[in-house]
Amino acid sequence: IRRLKNAGLNVPDQCPSSCPSANHAFLRNYGRIVVKPAIGEQGAGITVDVRTKNELENAIEYAEKVCHKVLLEEMVEGMDLRIIVINYEVVAAAIRKPPTVVGDGHHTIIQLIEKQSRRREQATQGESKIPVDSELRRTVHGAGYTLSDILPSGETLQVRKAANLHL
């Protein structure tokens, strides 16, 4: 992060999770944050768009299952752009998008998620599926739905906040 800042790039503010009062102060300061394990891969333990103290405490507990050191990070709206640099040369770039489902007016949200998840698994030889967990439920609930609701025809629903192939 220090190298990115020194290169003149804007990077989200970040701090290690500590005592509840400091964690709550960081959340209050930014209003919306990301909570993630300091070490990990494939999106495990990450909670995006944390807005309340209760969500913060749950997100820290979730991240600690992956790594005992947890980071709090300012949430920045925009595209999730990943750039791979090898020997100071950009060799690849990708825009990652969180998983979504599109309503057909007949199937429940959970049925649409399961269908989309099967398609993703087939397309990636089992590498990618959409886990149905507390983070997915939080995202769906935050959009005003439950998993048993029928999504109106043509309506798109983002079912996770994190954009990761494995999630």
PDB file of C-alpha atoms in Angstrom, residues 1-165:
ATOM      1  CA  ILE A   1       0.000   0.000   0.000  1.00  0.00           C
ATOM      2  CA  ARG A   2       2.829   2.352   0.851  1.00  0.00           C
ATOM      3  CA  ARG A   3       4.337   1.871  -2.628  1.00  0.00           C
ATOM      4  CA  LEU A   4       1.007   2.627  -4.284  1.00  0.00           C
ATOM      5  CA  LYS A   5       0.611   5.818  -2.237  1.00  0.00           C
ATOM      6  CA  ASN A   6       4.201   6.838  -2.995  1.00  0.00           C
ATOM      7  CA  ALA A   7       3.438   6.363  -6.704  1.00  0.00           C
ATOM      8  CA  GLY A   8       0.618   8.910  -6.359  1.00  0.00           C
ATOM      9  CA  LEU A   9      -2.284   6.478  -6.477  1.00  0.00           C
ATOM     10  CA  ASN A  10      -5.321   6.827  -4.250  1.00  0.00           C
ATOM     11  CA  VAL A  11      -5.697   3.826  -1.975  1.00  0.00           C
ATOM     12  CA  PRO A  12      -8.349   3.180   0.669  1.00  0.00           C
ATOM     13  CA  ASP A  13      -7.436   4.048   4.244  1.00  0.00           C
ATOM     14  CA  GLN A  14      -6.812   0.931   6.304  1.00  0.00           C
ATOM     15  CA  CYS A  15      -6.081  -0.066   9.880  1.00  0.00           C
ATOM     16  CA  PRO A  16      -5.770  -3.284  11.842  1.00  0.00           C
ATOM     17  CA  SER A  17      -8.764  -4.320  13.901  1.00  0.00           C
ATOM     18  CA  SER A  18      -8.191  -3.654  17.574  1.00  0.00           C
ATOM     19  CA  CYS A  19     -10.458  -2.875  20.514  1.00  0.00           C
ATOM     20  CA  PRO A  20     -14.200  -2.437  19.854  1.00  0.00           C
ATOM     21  CA  SER A  21     -14.129   1.321  20.501  1.00  0.00           C
ATOM     22  CA  ALA A  22     -11.336   1.899  17.938  1.00  0.00           C
ATOM     23  CA  ASN A  23     -13.082  -0.361  15.424  1.00  0.00           C
ATOM     24  CA  HIS A  24     -16.363   1.505  15.904  1.00  0.00           C
ATOM     25  CA  ALA A  25     -14.552   4.847  15.537  1.00  0.00           C
ATOM     26  CA  PHE A  26     -13.098   3.707  12.187  1.00  0.00           C
ATOM     27  CA  LEU A  27     -16.585   2.680  11.023  1.00  0.00           C
ATOM     28  CA  ARG A  28     -18.079   5.983  12.219  1.00  0.00           C
ATOM     29  CA  ASN A  29     -15.364   7.893  10.372  1.00  0.00           C
ATOM     30  CA  TYR A  30     -16.098   6.246   7.002  1.00  0.00           C
ATOM     31  CA  GLY A  31     -19.713   5.089   7.365  1.00  0.00           C
ATOM     32  CA  ARG A  32     -19.123   2.076   5.109  1.00  0.00           C
ATOM     33  CA  ILE A  33     -16.109  -0.218   5.327  1.00  0.00           C
ATOM     34  CA  VAL A  34     -14.658  -3.543   4.202  1.00  0.00           C
ATOM     35  CA  VAL A  35     -13.482  -6.094   6.779  1.00  0.00           C
ATOM     36  CA  LYS A  36     -10.976  -8.723   5.685  1.00  0.00           C
ATOM     37  CA  PRO A  37      -8.347 -11.123   6.956  1.00  0.00           C
ATOM     38  CA  ALA A  38      -4.807  -9.752   6.665  1.00  0.00           C
ATOM     39  CA  ILE A  39      -3.714 -12.999   5.014  1.00  0.00           C
ATOM     40  CA  GLY A  40      -5.924 -15.114   2.824  1.00  0.00           C
ATOM     41  CA  GLU A  41      -6.986 -15.898  -0.674  1.00  0.00           C
ATOM     42  CA  GLN A  42      -9.983 -16.425  -2.891  1.00  0.00           C
ATOM     43  CA  GLY A  43     -12.111 -13.919  -0.996  1.00  0.00           C
ATOM     44  CA  ALA A  44     -12.411 -16.041   2.141  1.00  0.00           C
ATOM     45  CA  GLY A  45     -13.474 -14.087   5.229  1.00  0.00           C
ATOM     46  CA  ILE A  46     -14.184 -10.792   3.463  1.00  0.00           C
ATOM     47  CA  THR A  47     -17.269  -8.703   4.257  1.00  0.00           C
ATOM     48  CA  VAL A  48     -17.980  -5.715   2.001  1.00  0.00           C
ATOM     49  CA  ASP A  49     -20.148  -2.675   2.793  1.00  0.00           C
ATOM     50  CA  VAL A  50     -20.265  -2.988   6.579  1.00  0.00           C
ATOM     51  CA  ARG A  51     -22.428  -0.170   7.967  1.00  0.00           C
ATOM     52  CA  THR A  52     -23.450  -1.005  11.547  1.00  0.00           C
ATOM     53  CA  LYS A  53     -21.696  -1.972  14.774  1.00  0.00           C
ATOM     54  CA  ASN A  54     -23.442  -5.353  14.727  1.00  0.00           C
ATOM     55  CA  GLU A  55     -22.340  -6.019  11.135  1.00  0.00           C
ATOM     56  CA  LEU A  56     -18.812  -4.927  12.088  1.00  0.00           C
ATOM     57  CA  GLU A  57     -18.574  -7.327  15.015  1.00  0.00           C
ATOM     58  CA  ASN A  58     -19.940 -10.213  12.897  1.00  0.00           C
ATOM     59  CA  ALA A  59     -17.565  -9.366  10.040  1.00  0.00           C
ATOM     60  CA  ILE A  60     -14.527  -9.336  12.346  1.00  0.00           C
ATOM     61  CA  GLU A  61     -15.532 -12.715  13.778  1.00  0.00           C
ATOM     62  CA  TYR A  62     -15.975 -14.060  10.219  1.00  0.00           C
ATOM     63  CA  ALA A  63     -12.542 -12.766   9.113  1.00  0.00           C
ATOM     64  CA  GLU A  64     -10.832 -14.158  12.231  1.00  0.00           C
ATOM     65  CA  LYS A  65     -11.822 -17.658  11.103  1.00  0.00           C
ATOM     66  CA  VAL A  66      -9.380 -17.193   8.209  1.00  0.00           C
ATOM     67  CA  CYS A  67      -6.626 -15.172   9.932  1.00  0.00           C
ATOM     68  CA  HIS A  68      -6.268 -13.878  13.486  1.00  0.00           C
ATOM     69  CA  LYS A  69      -5.118 -10.486  12.157  1.00  0.00           C
ATOM     70  CA  VAL A  70      -8.043  -8.552  10.640  1.00  0.00           C
ATOM     71  CA  LEU A  71      -7.967  -5.352   8.601  1.00  0.00           C
ATOM     72  CA  LEU A  72     -10.590  -2.607   8.423  1.00  0.00           C
ATOM     73  CA  GLU A  73     -10.594  -0.690   5.167  1.00  0.00           C
ATOM     74  CA  GLU A  74     -12.396   2.357   3.841  1.00  0.00           C
ATOM     75  CA  MET A  75     -15.001   1.272   1.295  1.00  0.00           C
ATOM     76  CA  VAL A  76     -14.556   2.936  -2.066  1.00  0.00           C
ATOM     77  CA  GLU A  77     -17.325   2.722  -4.664  1.00  0.00           C
ATOM     78  CA  GLY A  78     -16.420   1.766  -8.179  1.00  0.00           C
ATOM     79  CA  MET A  79     -15.282  -1.143 -10.269  1.00  0.00           C
ATOM     80  CA  ASP A  80     -13.133  -3.900  -8.820  1.00  0.00           C
ATOM     81  CA  LEU A  81     -10.121  -3.694 -11.114  1.00  0.00           C
ATOM     82  CA  ARG A  82      -7.285  -6.181 -10.658  1.00  0.00           C
ATOM     83  CA  ILE A  83      -3.982  -5.524 -12.375  1.00  0.00           C
ATOM     84  CA  ILE A  84      -1.131  -8.025 -12.440  1.00  0.00           C
ATOM     85  CA  VAL A  85       2.370  -6.574 -12.716  1.00  0.00           C
ATOM     86  CA  ILE A  86       5.430  -8.746 -13.241  1.00  0.00           C
ATOM     87  CA  ASN A  87       8.901  -7.199 -13.457  1.00  0.00           C
ATOM     88  CA  TYR A  88       7.363  -3.697 -13.534  1.00  0.00           C
ATOM     89  CA  GLU A  89       5.241  -4.587 -16.579  1.00  0.00           C
ATOM     90  CA  VAL A  90       1.451  -4.902 -16.661  1.00  0.00           C
ATOM     91  CA  VAL A  91       0.751  -8.419 -17.920  1.00  0.00           C
ATOM     92  CA  ALA A  92      -2.978  -8.702 -17.243  1.00  0.00           C
ATOM     93  CA  ALA A  93      -5.994  -6.756 -16.044  1.00  0.00           C
ATOM     94  CA  ALA A  94      -9.552  -7.725 -15.226  1.00  0.00           C
ATOM     95  CA  ILE A  95     -12.717  -6.074 -13.997  1.00  0.00           C
ATOM     96  CA  ARG A  96     -14.407  -8.323 -11.469  1.00  0.00           C
ATOM     97  CA  LYS A  97     -18.140  -8.148 -10.836  1.00  0.00           C
ATOM     98  CA  PRO A  98     -20.076  -9.535  -7.871  1.00  0.00           C
ATOM     99  CA  PRO A  99     -22.503 -12.372  -8.654  1.00  0.00           C
ATOM    100  CA  THR A 100     -26.012 -11.386  -9.682  1.00  0.00           C
ATOM    101  CA  VAL A 101     -29.222 -13.159 -10.628  1.00  0.00           C
ATOM    102  CA  VAL A 102     -31.991 -11.970 -12.921  1.00  0.00           C
ATOM    103  CA  GLY A 103     -35.608 -12.556 -11.968  1.00  0.00           C
ATOM    104  CA  ASP A 104     -37.993 -14.452 -14.201  1.00  0.00           C
ATOM    105  CA  GLY A 105     -41.127 -13.804 -12.135  1.00  0.00           C
ATOM    106  CA  HIS A 106     -41.489 -17.529 -11.351  1.00  0.00           C
ATOM    107  CA  HIS A 107     -38.488 -18.781  -9.379  1.00  0.00           C
ATOM    108  CA  THR A 108     -37.450 -17.850  -5.851  1.00  0.00           C
ATOM    109  CA  ILE A 109     -34.194 -16.019  -5.296  1.00  0.00           C
ATOM    110  CA  ILE A 110     -32.600 -19.151  -3.820  1.00  0.00           C
ATOM    111  CA  GLN A 111     -33.617 -21.143  -6.911  1.00  0.00           C
ATOM    112  CA  LEU A 112     -32.100 -18.475  -9.175  1.00  0.00           C
ATOM    113  CA  ILE A 113     -28.890 -18.494  -7.103  1.00  0.00           C
ATOM    114  CA  GLU A 114     -28.636 -22.292  -7.263  1.00  0.00           C
ATOM    115  CA  LYS A 115     -29.179 -22.242 -11.033  1.00  0.00           C
ATOM    116  CA  GLN A 116     -26.564 -19.507 -11.551  1.00  0.00           C
ATOM    117  CA  SER A 117     -24.155 -21.308  -9.227  1.00  0.00           C
ATOM    118  CA  ARG A 118     -24.459 -24.543 -11.255  1.00  0.00           C
ATOM    119  CA  ARG A 119     -23.701 -22.608 -14.461  1.00  0.00           C
ATOM    120  CA  ARG A 120     -20.633 -21.007 -12.866  1.00  0.00           C
ATOM    121  CA  GLU A 121     -19.364 -24.367 -11.593  1.00  0.00           C
ATOM    122  CA  GLN A 122     -19.716 -25.930 -15.032  1.00  0.00           C
ATOM    123  CA  ALA A 123     -18.003 -23.003 -16.766  1.00  0.00           C
ATOM    124  CA  THR A 124     -15.042 -23.081 -14.347  1.00  0.00           C
ATOM    125  CA  GLN A 125     -14.661 -26.843 -13.855  1.00  0.00           C
ATOM    126  CA  GLY A 126     -15.875 -26.545 -10.271  1.00  0.00           C
ATOM    127  CA  GLU A 127     -13.730 -23.530  -9.346  1.00  0.00           C
ATOM    128  CA  SER A 128     -16.579 -21.067  -8.943  1.00  0.00           C
ATOM    129  CA  LYS A 129     -19.872 -21.303  -7.126  1.00  0.00           C
ATOM    130  CA  ILE A 130     -22.026 -18.911  -5.168  1.00  0.00           C
ATOM    131  CA  PRO A 131     -21.944 -19.887  -1.475  1.00  0.00           C
ATOM    132  CA  VAL A 132     -25.236 -19.529   0.360  1.00  0.00           C
ATOM    133  CA  ASP A 133     -24.018 -18.162   3.687  1.00  0.00           C
ATOM    134  CA  SER A 134     -24.612 -15.326   6.114  1.00  0.00           C
ATOM    135  CA  GLU A 135     -22.892 -12.829   3.786  1.00  0.00           C
ATOM    136  CA  LEU A 136     -25.196 -13.743   0.907  1.00  0.00           C
ATOM    137  CA  ARG A 137     -28.245 -13.516   3.181  1.00  0.00           C
ATOM    138  CA  ARG A 138     -27.069 -10.103   4.460  1.00  0.00           C
ATOM    139  CA  THR A 139     -26.688  -8.815   0.905  1.00  0.00           C
ATOM    140  CA  VAL A 140     -30.082 -10.121  -0.241  1.00  0.00           C
ATOM    141  CA  HIS A 141     -31.765  -8.800   2.919  1.00  0.00           C
ATOM    142  CA  GLY A 142     -30.073  -5.413   2.452  1.00  0.00           C
ATOM    143  CA  ALA A 143     -31.689  -5.232  -0.998  1.00  0.00           C
ATOM    144  CA  GLY A 144     -35.102  -5.772   0.639  1.00  0.00           C
ATOM    145  CA  TYR A 145     -35.587  -9.455  -0.165  1.00  0.00           C
ATOM    146  CA  THR A 146     -35.469 -12.906   1.416  1.00  0.00           C
ATOM    147  CA  LEU A 147     -34.224 -16.045  -0.295  1.00  0.00           C
ATOM    148  CA  SER A 148     -37.803 -17.325  -0.611  1.00  0.00           C
ATOM    149  CA  ASP A 149     -39.059 -14.216  -2.447  1.00  0.00           C
ATOM    150  CA  ILE A 150     -39.778 -14.388  -6.170  1.00  0.00           C
ATOM    151  CA  LEU A 151     -37.678 -11.838  -8.011  1.00  0.00           C
ATOM    152  CA  PRO A 152     -39.762  -9.874 -10.555  1.00  0.00           C
ATOM    153  CA  SER A 153     -39.110 -10.654 -14.209  1.00  0.00           C
ATOM    154  CA  GLY A 154     -36.111  -8.771 -15.589  1.00  0.00           C
ATOM    155  CA  GLU A 155     -34.981  -7.422 -12.210  1.00  0.00           C
ATOM    156  CA  THR A 156     -31.273  -7.889 -11.456  1.00  0.00           C
ATOM    157  CA  LEU A 157     -30.197  -8.618  -7.885  1.00  0.00           C
ATOM    158  CA  GLN A 158     -26.604  -8.558  -6.663  1.00  0.00           C
ATOM    159  CA  VAL A 159     -26.373 -11.477  -4.211  1.00  0.00           C
ATOM    160  CA  ARG A 160     -22.881 -10.859  -2.800  1.00  0.00           C
ATOM    161  CA  LYS A 161     -20.886  -7.665  -2.384  1.00  0.00           C
ATOM    162  CA  ALA A 162     -17.447  -9.198  -2.957  1.00  0.00           C
ATOM    163  CA  ALA A 163     -16.313  -9.770  -6.524  1.00  0.00           C
ATOM    164  CA  ASN A 164     -14.225 -12.925  -6.530  1.00  0.00           C
ATOM    165  CA  LEU A 165     -14.237 -15.912  -8.872  1.00  0.00           C
TER     166      LEU A 165
END
